[in-house]
Amino acid sequence: MADKYLLRVTAGPTYDPSTHTLVPVNTPAPTHITSPHCTASLSVRIQNYRGIPPPLSSSRNSTHPLPPGLPRHSPATSPYFTHPAHKHDQYSIAFIFTPHASLSGRALVFGNDFDTPVRDRLPPGTGTAMKIVKWAVDPGLEGDVYADRPWLYGRVGGSVNVLRVGEKGEGEEDGNGDGGVLEEGGDGEGVKVREEAGMPEGAKERRAWFLKEGGDSWVWEGGRVYRGDFFNGYLDFNGKARANGLVGAEFALKLPGFSLSILPYLGKTDSLRYVMKNKETGDVFFVVVFTLVQKEDVEKVEALAAKENKEKSLKEEEYEPSADDVD
């Protein structure tokens, strides 16, 4: 089943897919996002990434265009995964964001949500998987997978693996490009901001702090730049895991002593969505969507486009301008 799909990654300022742009996976080029609530740039890295093959030369003029936002020209991996700290990770969502207004550490969350119920499709062992995720991935994770619109969020300060506090008004400089590994800490006065807030220096201690006193005392300041990196080795976009006795589905969740294919339980779409938002107001900062596209469908569209381009080229070769056409 792994060879039946290709992966598309898009991102934007709202849930509406029409506001999203293609994310160039495993490349130095960040994806810039501006919303009413923040300015951000994203870098997505995926180990053993399988995107779409290079485009046909004239496919953009074809009457059989490929689905919008298909990932093209992206490398299969990134130098990021050669770093000792990330040799066992499967993916990374690194971001730089500047809130336009201040909000509490408890309000700003990051995680997954869905537009349709999945409760009727949840497999046996979901409760066990959730406990393992909270233990191994994010102790502060909260959610309701049985709701009409399921959600799983954690406070940003407690969920991201690495957090760096920057200056105010320093601009949207890209510091998380391909291969660039973010380190815990601060830049300029950001170091003092962390110290005065009582935020621990280490990443593990900072995440634990955010689940207690930090969640109440910390303020994400409007106009200040923050950098974060969310990564782990538990979600494999290309892996296989056992689901309902079968092996082969994509989006495999591989936890200690437990593996599960996520794809059959996502609902009516073959997508997995991450969002940063203000949980108290519902204001969305940015959205990142990982979508599986049927490889067979893409190949059919490309074949039609190739045929059309060939016919167009033959017609152009057959055309000979008359004397009246020449100045």
mmCIF file of C-alpha atoms in Angstrom:
data_model
loop_
_atom_site.group_PDB
_atom_site.id
_atom_site.type_symbol
_atom_site.label_atom_id
_atom_site.label_comp_id
_atom_site.label_asym_id
_atom_site.label_seq_id
_atom_site.Cartn_x
_atom_site.Cartn_y
_atom_site.Cartn_z
ATOM 1 C CA MET A 1 0.000 0.000 0.000
ATOM 2 C CA ALA A 2 2.935 2.317 0.623
ATOM 3 C CA ASP A 3 3.630 2.632 -3.108
ATOM 4 C CA LYS A 4 0.024 3.661 -3.891
ATOM 5 C CA TYR A 5 0.274 7.135 -2.385
ATOM 6 C CA LEU A 6 2.258 10.331 -2.785
ATOM 7 C CA LEU A 7 2.380 12.966 -0.077
ATOM 8 C CA ARG A 8 1.329 16.597 -0.440
ATOM 9 C CA VAL A 9 2.046 19.216 2.251
ATOM 10 C CA THR A 10 0.270 22.564 2.271
ATOM 11 C CA ALA A 11 -0.035 25.386 4.785
ATOM 12 C CA GLY A 12 -1.977 28.579 5.250
ATOM 13 C CA PRO A 13 -3.485 31.120 7.671
ATOM 14 C CA THR A 14 -6.913 29.465 7.968
ATOM 15 C CA TYR A 15 -8.639 26.090 7.758
ATOM 16 C CA ASP A 16 -9.853 26.965 4.256
ATOM 17 C CA PRO A 17 -7.697 24.994 1.746
ATOM 18 C CA SER A 18 -8.081 27.788 -0.808
ATOM 19 C CA THR A 19 -5.837 29.965 1.400
ATOM 20 C CA HIS A 20 -3.057 27.348 1.482
ATOM 21 C CA THR A 21 0.149 27.177 -0.514
ATOM 22 C CA LEU A 22 2.508 24.318 -1.259
ATOM 23 C CA VAL A 23 5.185 23.644 1.341
ATOM 24 C CA PRO A 24 8.534 22.748 -0.299
ATOM 25 C CA VAL A 25 9.508 19.793 1.888
ATOM 26 C CA ASN A 26 13.178 19.236 2.792
ATOM 27 C CA THR A 27 14.326 22.470 1.156
ATOM 28 C CA PRO A 28 15.866 25.690 2.545
ATOM 29 C CA ALA A 29 12.912 27.766 1.332
ATOM 30 C CA PRO A 30 10.447 28.537 4.152
ATOM 31 C CA THR A 31 6.717 28.984 3.615
ATOM 32 C CA HIS A 32 5.624 32.446 4.733
ATOM 33 C CA ILE A 33 2.203 32.949 6.285
ATOM 34 C CA THR A 34 0.447 36.135 7.328
ATOM 35 C CA SER A 35 -2.823 35.987 9.207
ATOM 36 C CA PRO A 36 -4.790 38.556 11.234
ATOM 37 C CA HIS A 37 -3.230 37.043 14.360
ATOM 38 C CA CYS A 38 0.430 36.380 13.519
ATOM 39 C CA THR A 39 3.217 36.465 10.985
ATOM 40 C CA ALA A 40 4.963 33.120 10.515
ATOM 41 C CA SER A 41 7.296 31.048 8.380
ATOM 42 C CA LEU A 42 7.401 27.251 8.280
ATOM 43 C CA SER A 43 9.917 24.577 7.318
ATOM 44 C CA VAL A 44 8.730 20.972 7.021
ATOM 45 C CA ARG A 45 11.129 18.039 6.881
ATOM 46 C CA ILE A 46 10.132 14.419 6.279
ATOM 47 C CA GLN A 47 12.484 11.456 6.320
ATOM 48 C CA ASN A 48 12.174 9.239 3.202
ATOM 49 C CA TYR A 49 9.771 11.738 1.698
ATOM 50 C CA ARG A 50 7.861 10.559 -1.374
ATOM 51 C CA GLY A 51 6.383 13.454 -3.332
ATOM 52 C CA ILE A 52 5.390 13.885 -6.942
ATOM 53 C CA PRO A 53 7.912 13.387 -9.797
ATOM 54 C CA PRO A 54 9.190 16.462 -11.721
ATOM 55 C CA PRO A 55 6.458 18.219 -13.726
ATOM 56 C CA LEU A 56 5.974 18.028 -17.450
ATOM 57 C CA SER A 57 7.358 21.093 -19.210
ATOM 58 C CA SER A 58 4.002 22.530 -20.281
ATOM 59 C CA SER A 59 1.616 20.878 -17.859
ATOM 60 C CA ARG A 60 0.508 24.227 -16.431
ATOM 61 C CA ASN A 61 -1.238 24.960 -19.764
ATOM 62 C CA SER A 62 -2.849 21.545 -19.920
ATOM 63 C CA THR A 63 -6.595 21.010 -19.835
ATOM 64 C CA HIS A 64 -5.779 18.173 -17.397
ATOM 65 C CA PRO A 65 -4.009 20.063 -14.609
ATOM 66 C CA LEU A 66 -2.661 18.153 -11.639
ATOM 67 C CA PRO A 67 -4.398 18.630 -8.289
ATOM 68 C CA PRO A 68 -3.302 21.947 -6.748
ATOM 69 C CA GLY A 69 -0.487 21.962 -4.246
ATOM 70 C CA LEU A 70 1.231 18.716 -5.178
ATOM 71 C CA PRO A 71 4.783 18.648 -3.797
ATOM 72 C CA ARG A 72 7.337 18.702 -6.606
ATOM 73 C CA HIS A 73 11.121 18.892 -6.759
ATOM 74 C CA SER A 74 11.462 18.078 -3.047
ATOM 75 C CA PRO A 75 14.386 15.887 -1.900
ATOM 76 C CA ALA A 76 13.714 12.563 -0.217
ATOM 77 C CA THR A 77 15.496 13.664 2.948
ATOM 78 C CA SER A 78 17.199 16.619 4.636
ATOM 79 C CA PRO A 79 20.625 17.207 6.239
ATOM 80 C CA TYR A 80 18.550 17.843 9.361
ATOM 81 C CA PHE A 81 18.203 14.080 9.848
ATOM 82 C CA THR A 82 21.970 13.542 9.839
ATOM 83 C CA HIS A 83 22.357 15.648 12.979
ATOM 84 C CA PRO A 84 22.954 13.467 16.070
ATOM 85 C CA ALA A 85 19.892 14.945 17.770
ATOM 86 C CA HIS A 86 17.571 13.935 14.912
ATOM 87 C CA LYS A 87 18.870 10.635 13.551
ATOM 88 C CA HIS A 88 15.824 8.798 14.898
ATOM 89 C CA ASP A 89 13.195 11.408 14.008
ATOM 90 C CA GLN A 90 10.747 10.935 11.134
ATOM 91 C CA TYR A 91 9.541 14.484 10.601
ATOM 92 C CA SER A 92 9.858 18.075 11.788
ATOM 93 C CA ILE A 93 7.589 21.114 11.675
ATOM 94 C CA ALA A 94 9.835 24.081 12.455
ATOM 95 C CA PHE A 95 8.355 27.559 12.647
ATOM 96 C CA ILE A 96 9.076 31.189 13.396
ATOM 97 C CA PHE A 97 6.082 33.234 14.510
ATOM 98 C CA THR A 98 5.309 36.712 15.806
ATOM 99 C CA PRO A 99 1.930 37.187 17.518
ATOM 100 C CA HIS A 100 0.159 40.417 16.627
ATOM 101 C CA ALA A 101 -1.299 40.648 20.144
ATOM 102 C CA SER A 102 -0.271 39.197 23.501
ATOM 103 C CA LEU A 103 -1.931 36.036 24.823
ATOM 104 C CA SER A 104 -1.437 33.667 27.741
ATOM 105 C CA GLY A 105 0.685 30.547 27.782
ATOM 106 C CA ARG A 106 -2.425 28.526 28.466
ATOM 107 C CA ALA A 107 -4.338 29.894 25.463
ATOM 108 C CA LEU A 108 -1.908 29.200 22.620
ATOM 109 C CA VAL A 109 -2.083 25.548 21.569
ATOM 110 C CA PHE A 110 -0.677 23.298 18.837
ATOM 111 C CA GLY A 111 -2.000 19.949 17.665
ATOM 112 C CA ASN A 112 -4.411 18.072 15.450
ATOM 113 C CA ASP A 113 -8.094 18.528 14.764
ATOM 114 C CA PHE A 114 -10.649 17.138 12.327
ATOM 115 C CA ASP A 115 -13.791 18.424 10.622
ATOM 116 C CA THR A 116 -15.766 15.187 10.883
ATOM 117 C CA PRO A 117 -16.302 12.555 13.608
ATOM 118 C CA VAL A 118 -13.943 9.574 13.779
ATOM 119 C CA ARG A 119 -15.447 7.871 16.848
ATOM 120 C CA ASP A 120 -17.126 5.147 14.762
ATOM 121 C CA ARG A 121 -13.807 4.271 13.151
ATOM 122 C CA LEU A 122 -11.532 4.259 16.172
ATOM 123 C CA PRO A 123 -9.811 0.890 16.632
ATOM 124 C CA PRO A 124 -9.528 -1.152 19.818
ATOM 125 C CA GLY A 125 -6.635 0.134 21.873
ATOM 126 C CA THR A 126 -7.253 3.832 21.226
ATOM 127 C CA GLY A 127 -7.292 4.544 24.949
ATOM 128 C CA THR A 128 -3.995 2.716 25.393
ATOM 129 C CA ALA A 129 -2.448 4.592 22.471
ATOM 130 C CA MET A 130 -3.502 7.924 23.985
ATOM 131 C CA LYS A 131 -1.851 7.065 27.293
ATOM 132 C CA ILE A 132 1.372 6.116 25.507
ATOM 133 C CA VAL A 133 1.297 9.333 23.447
ATOM 134 C CA LYS A 134 0.931 11.418 26.617
ATOM 135 C CA TRP A 135 3.806 9.532 28.202
ATOM 136 C CA ALA A 136 6.171 9.377 25.218
ATOM 137 C CA VAL A 137 5.285 12.420 23.099
ATOM 138 C CA ASP A 138 3.396 15.142 24.971
ATOM 139 C CA PRO A 139 2.372 14.859 28.644
ATOM 140 C CA GLY A 140 0.253 17.985 28.291
ATOM 141 C CA LEU A 141 -1.838 16.674 25.415
ATOM 142 C CA GLU A 142 -5.587 17.142 25.866
ATOM 143 C CA GLY A 143 -8.471 16.353 23.577
ATOM 144 C CA ASP A 144 -11.658 14.559 22.687
ATOM 145 C CA VAL A 145 -11.398 11.995 19.909
ATOM 146 C CA TYR A 146 -15.077 11.121 20.333
ATOM 147 C CA ALA A 147 -16.376 14.636 19.650
ATOM 148 C CA ASP A 148 -18.219 15.655 16.480
ATOM 149 C CA ARG A 149 -15.087 17.612 15.577
ATOM 150 C CA PRO A 150 -12.266 15.647 17.264
ATOM 151 C CA TRP A 151 -9.252 17.505 18.587
ATOM 152 C CA LEU A 152 -5.908 16.885 20.289
ATOM 153 C CA TYR A 153 -4.072 20.002 21.493
ATOM 154 C CA GLY A 154 -1.152 20.784 23.773
ATOM 155 C CA ARG A 155 0.069 24.162 24.965
ATOM 156 C CA VAL A 156 2.670 25.402 22.504
ATOM 157 C CA GLY A 157 5.220 26.015 25.241
ATOM 158 C CA GLY A 158 4.814 22.474 26.529
ATOM 159 C CA SER A 159 4.418 20.694 23.189
ATOM 160 C CA VAL A 160 7.277 21.942 21.027
ATOM 161 C CA ASN A 161 10.520 20.034 21.481
ATOM 162 C CA VAL A 162 12.640 23.147 21.103
ATOM 163 C CA LEU A 163 11.683 26.751 21.912
ATOM 164 C CA ARG A 164 13.723 29.872 21.346
ATOM 165 C CA VAL A 165 12.616 33.333 22.501
ATOM 166 C CA GLY A 166 13.754 36.224 20.339
ATOM 167 C CA GLU A 167 13.745 39.981 20.141
ATOM 168 C CA LYS A 168 10.800 42.285 19.569
ATOM 169 C CA GLY A 169 10.353 43.447 16.014
ATOM 170 C CA GLU A 170 13.399 41.634 14.631
ATOM 171 C CA GLY A 171 11.523 40.609 11.493
ATOM 172 C CA GLU A 172 10.726 37.252 9.941
ATOM 173 C CA GLU A 173 14.268 36.020 9.404
ATOM 174 C CA ASP A 174 14.475 32.367 8.451
ATOM 175 C CA GLY A 175 16.471 30.483 11.031
ATOM 176 C CA ASN A 176 15.023 27.021 10.472
ATOM 177 C CA GLY A 177 16.031 26.330 6.891
ATOM 178 C CA ASP A 178 16.992 22.947 5.504
ATOM 179 C CA GLY A 179 19.557 21.318 7.752
ATOM 180 C CA GLY A 180 19.395 24.110 10.302
ATOM 181 C CA VAL A 181 18.931 22.652 13.786
ATOM 182 C CA LEU A 182 17.263 24.923 16.311
ATOM 183 C CA GLU A 183 18.617 24.950 19.864
ATOM 184 C CA GLU A 184 16.760 25.708 23.081
ATOM 185 C CA GLY A 185 17.384 29.196 24.476
ATOM 186 C CA GLY A 186 16.998 32.838 23.552
ATOM 187 C CA ASP A 187 18.341 35.586 21.314
ATOM 188 C CA GLY A 188 19.233 39.038 22.593
ATOM 189 C CA GLU A 189 16.754 40.205 25.200
ATOM 190 C CA GLY A 190 14.916 36.923 24.727
ATOM 191 C CA VAL A 191 17.424 35.364 27.134
ATOM 192 C CA LYS A 192 16.409 37.853 29.828
ATOM 193 C CA VAL A 193 12.703 37.339 29.081
ATOM 194 C CA ARG A 194 13.069 33.632 29.771
ATOM 195 C CA GLU A 195 15.045 34.222 32.944
ATOM 196 C CA GLU A 196 12.627 36.793 34.364
ATOM 197 C CA ALA A 197 9.673 34.523 33.671
ATOM 198 C CA GLY A 198 11.374 31.672 35.537
ATOM 199 C CA MET A 199 11.483 29.470 32.447
ATOM 200 C CA PRO A 200 14.040 26.654 32.862
ATOM 201 C CA GLU A 201 16.999 26.548 30.475
ATOM 202 C CA GLY A 202 16.564 22.913 29.403
ATOM 203 C CA ALA A 203 13.896 21.801 26.925
ATOM 204 C CA LYS A 204 12.616 18.930 29.073
ATOM 205 C CA GLU A 205 12.349 21.138 32.148
ATOM 206 C CA ARG A 206 10.716 23.961 30.154
ATOM 207 C CA ARG A 207 8.014 21.619 28.825
ATOM 208 C CA ALA A 208 7.235 20.386 32.335
ATOM 209 C CA TRP A 209 7.205 23.987 33.623
ATOM 210 C CA PHE A 210 4.588 24.963 31.012
ATOM 211 C CA LEU A 211 2.229 22.281 32.291
ATOM 212 C CA LYS A 212 2.305 23.844 35.759
ATOM 213 C CA GLU A 213 3.123 27.414 36.754
ATOM 214 C CA GLY A 214 4.396 28.389 33.325
ATOM 215 C CA GLY A 215 1.025 27.894 31.681
ATOM 216 C CA ASP A 216 -0.474 30.541 33.952
ATOM 217 C CA SER A 217 2.402 33.028 34.183
ATOM 218 C CA TRP A 218 3.880 32.976 30.688
ATOM 219 C CA VAL A 219 2.726 35.549 28.117
ATOM 220 C CA TRP A 220 3.336 35.269 24.394
ATOM 221 C CA GLU A 221 4.080 38.914 23.723
ATOM 222 C CA GLY A 222 2.660 40.667 20.709
ATOM 223 C CA GLY A 223 5.485 41.761 18.410
ATOM 224 C CA ARG A 224 8.073 39.353 19.824
ATOM 225 C CA VAL A 225 9.610 36.665 17.618
ATOM 226 C CA TYR A 226 9.514 33.028 18.757
ATOM 227 C CA ARG A 227 11.078 29.991 17.132
ATOM 228 C CA GLY A 228 9.971 26.408 17.663
ATOM 229 C CA ASP A 229 10.601 22.923 16.349
ATOM 230 C CA PHE A 230 8.108 20.085 16.750
ATOM 231 C CA PHE A 231 9.508 16.657 15.865
ATOM 232 C CA ASN A 232 9.474 12.998 16.833
ATOM 233 C CA GLY A 233 10.162 9.515 15.541
ATOM 234 C CA TYR A 234 6.716 8.113 16.309
ATOM 235 C CA LEU A 235 4.731 9.249 13.283
ATOM 236 C CA ASP A 236 6.020 7.689 10.070
ATOM 237 C CA PHE A 237 4.379 9.105 6.923
ATOM 238 C CA ASN A 238 5.770 6.250 4.847
ATOM 239 C CA GLY A 239 5.659 3.396 7.314
ATOM 240 C CA LYS A 240 3.444 0.392 7.688
ATOM 241 C CA ALA A 241 1.667 -0.762 10.801
ATOM 242 C CA ARG A 242 -0.988 -3.261 11.729
ATOM 243 C CA ALA A 243 -4.595 -2.105 11.424
ATOM 244 C CA ASN A 244 -7.562 -4.445 11.817
ATOM 245 C CA GLY A 245 -5.237 -7.389 11.253
ATOM 246 C CA LEU A 246 -3.840 -5.965 8.018
ATOM 247 C CA VAL A 247 -0.436 -4.477 7.398
ATOM 248 C CA GLY A 248 0.215 -1.682 4.940
ATOM 249 C CA ALA A 249 -1.575 1.585 5.716
ATOM 250 C CA GLU A 250 0.159 4.958 5.630
ATOM 251 C CA PHE A 251 0.505 7.446 8.499
ATOM 252 C CA ALA A 252 1.804 4.799 10.889
ATOM 253 C CA LEU A 253 1.935 5.694 14.563
ATOM 254 C CA LYS A 254 4.782 3.712 16.099
ATOM 255 C CA LEU A 255 4.885 3.948 19.885
ATOM 256 C CA PRO A 256 6.833 1.871 22.396
ATOM 257 C CA GLY A 257 5.071 -1.488 22.416
ATOM 258 C CA PHE A 258 2.234 -0.256 20.188
ATOM 259 C CA SER A 259 1.835 0.461 16.465
ATOM 260 C CA LEU A 260 -1.216 1.662 14.567
ATOM 261 C CA SER A 261 -2.038 2.706 11.011
ATOM 262 C CA ILE A 262 -3.765 6.059 11.294
ATOM 263 C CA LEU A 263 -5.089 6.392 7.740
ATOM 264 C CA PRO A 264 -8.146 4.099 8.126
ATOM 265 C CA TYR A 265 -9.359 6.220 11.061
ATOM 266 C CA LEU A 266 -8.915 9.768 9.802
ATOM 267 C CA GLY A 267 -12.513 10.111 8.631
ATOM 268 C CA LYS A 268 -13.620 11.175 5.169
ATOM 269 C CA THR A 269 -10.257 12.522 4.072
ATOM 270 C CA ASP A 270 -6.768 11.107 3.683
ATOM 271 C CA SER A 271 -5.288 14.082 5.499
ATOM 272 C CA LEU A 272 -3.676 14.862 8.821
ATOM 273 C CA ARG A 273 -3.940 18.480 9.971
ATOM 274 C CA TYR A 274 -1.816 20.439 12.447
ATOM 275 C CA VAL A 275 -2.934 23.821 13.727
ATOM 276 C CA MET A 276 -1.611 26.559 16.000
ATOM 277 C CA LYS A 277 -4.483 28.544 17.457
ATOM 278 C CA ASN A 278 -5.826 30.498 20.394
ATOM 279 C CA LYS A 279 -7.938 27.884 22.123
ATOM 280 C CA GLU A 280 -9.912 30.484 24.081
ATOM 281 C CA THR A 281 -11.015 32.569 21.085
ATOM 282 C CA GLY A 282 -10.637 30.083 18.228
ATOM 283 C CA ASP A 283 -8.315 32.454 16.344
ATOM 284 C CA VAL A 284 -6.116 30.440 13.954
ATOM 285 C CA PHE A 285 -2.426 31.340 13.653
ATOM 286 C CA PHE A 286 -1.492 28.818 10.960
ATOM 287 C CA VAL A 287 -2.460 25.396 9.603
ATOM 288 C CA VAL A 288 -0.298 22.631 8.081
ATOM 289 C CA VAL A 289 -1.956 19.750 6.209
ATOM 290 C CA PHE A 290 -0.390 16.431 5.173
ATOM 291 C CA THR A 291 -2.478 14.804 2.433
ATOM 292 C CA LEU A 292 -2.068 11.441 0.733
ATOM 293 C CA VAL A 293 -2.738 11.570 -3.005
ATOM 294 C CA GLN A 294 -3.473 8.448 -5.032
ATOM 295 C CA LYS A 295 -0.396 7.843 -7.180
ATOM 296 C CA GLU A 296 -2.525 6.152 -9.838
ATOM 297 C CA ASP A 297 -4.726 9.241 -10.198
ATOM 298 C CA VAL A 298 -1.697 11.505 -10.558
ATOM 299 C CA GLU A 299 -0.158 9.243 -13.190
ATOM 300 C CA LYS A 300 -3.401 9.262 -15.198
ATOM 301 C CA VAL A 301 -3.527 13.047 -15.173
ATOM 302 C CA GLU A 302 0.138 13.302 -16.131
ATOM 303 C CA ALA A 303 -0.363 10.841 -18.979
ATOM 304 C CA LEU A 304 -3.230 12.932 -20.357
ATOM 305 C CA ALA A 305 -1.146 16.082 -19.981
ATOM 306 C CA ALA A 306 1.813 14.449 -21.755
ATOM 307 C CA LYS A 307 -0.417 13.388 -24.656
ATOM 308 C CA GLU A 308 -1.876 16.864 -24.939
ATOM 309 C CA ASN A 309 1.556 18.498 -24.860
ATOM 310 C CA LYS A 310 2.842 16.141 -27.555
ATOM 311 C CA GLU A 311 -0.110 16.909 -29.836
ATOM 312 C CA LYS A 312 0.407 20.625 -29.260
ATOM 313 C CA SER A 313 4.106 20.352 -30.137
ATOM 314 C CA LEU A 314 3.333 18.455 -33.352
ATOM 315 C CA LYS A 315 0.872 21.136 -34.425
ATOM 316 C CA GLU A 316 3.456 23.843 -33.769
ATOM 317 C CA GLU A 317 6.053 21.941 -35.836
ATOM 318 C CA GLU A 318 3.612 21.498 -38.724
ATOM 319 C CA TYR A 319 2.767 25.193 -38.794
ATOM 320 C CA GLU A 320 4.782 27.186 -41.340
ATOM 321 C CA PRO A 321 4.346 30.982 -41.389
ATOM 322 C CA SER A 322 3.363 32.521 -44.730
ATOM 323 C CA ALA A 323 5.126 35.469 -46.300
ATOM 324 C CA ASP A 324 2.387 37.748 -45.001
ATOM 325 C CA ASP A 325 3.242 36.671 -41.454
ATOM 326 C CA VAL A 326 6.819 37.863 -41.804
ATOM 327 C CA ASP A 327 7.546 41.564 -41.275
#
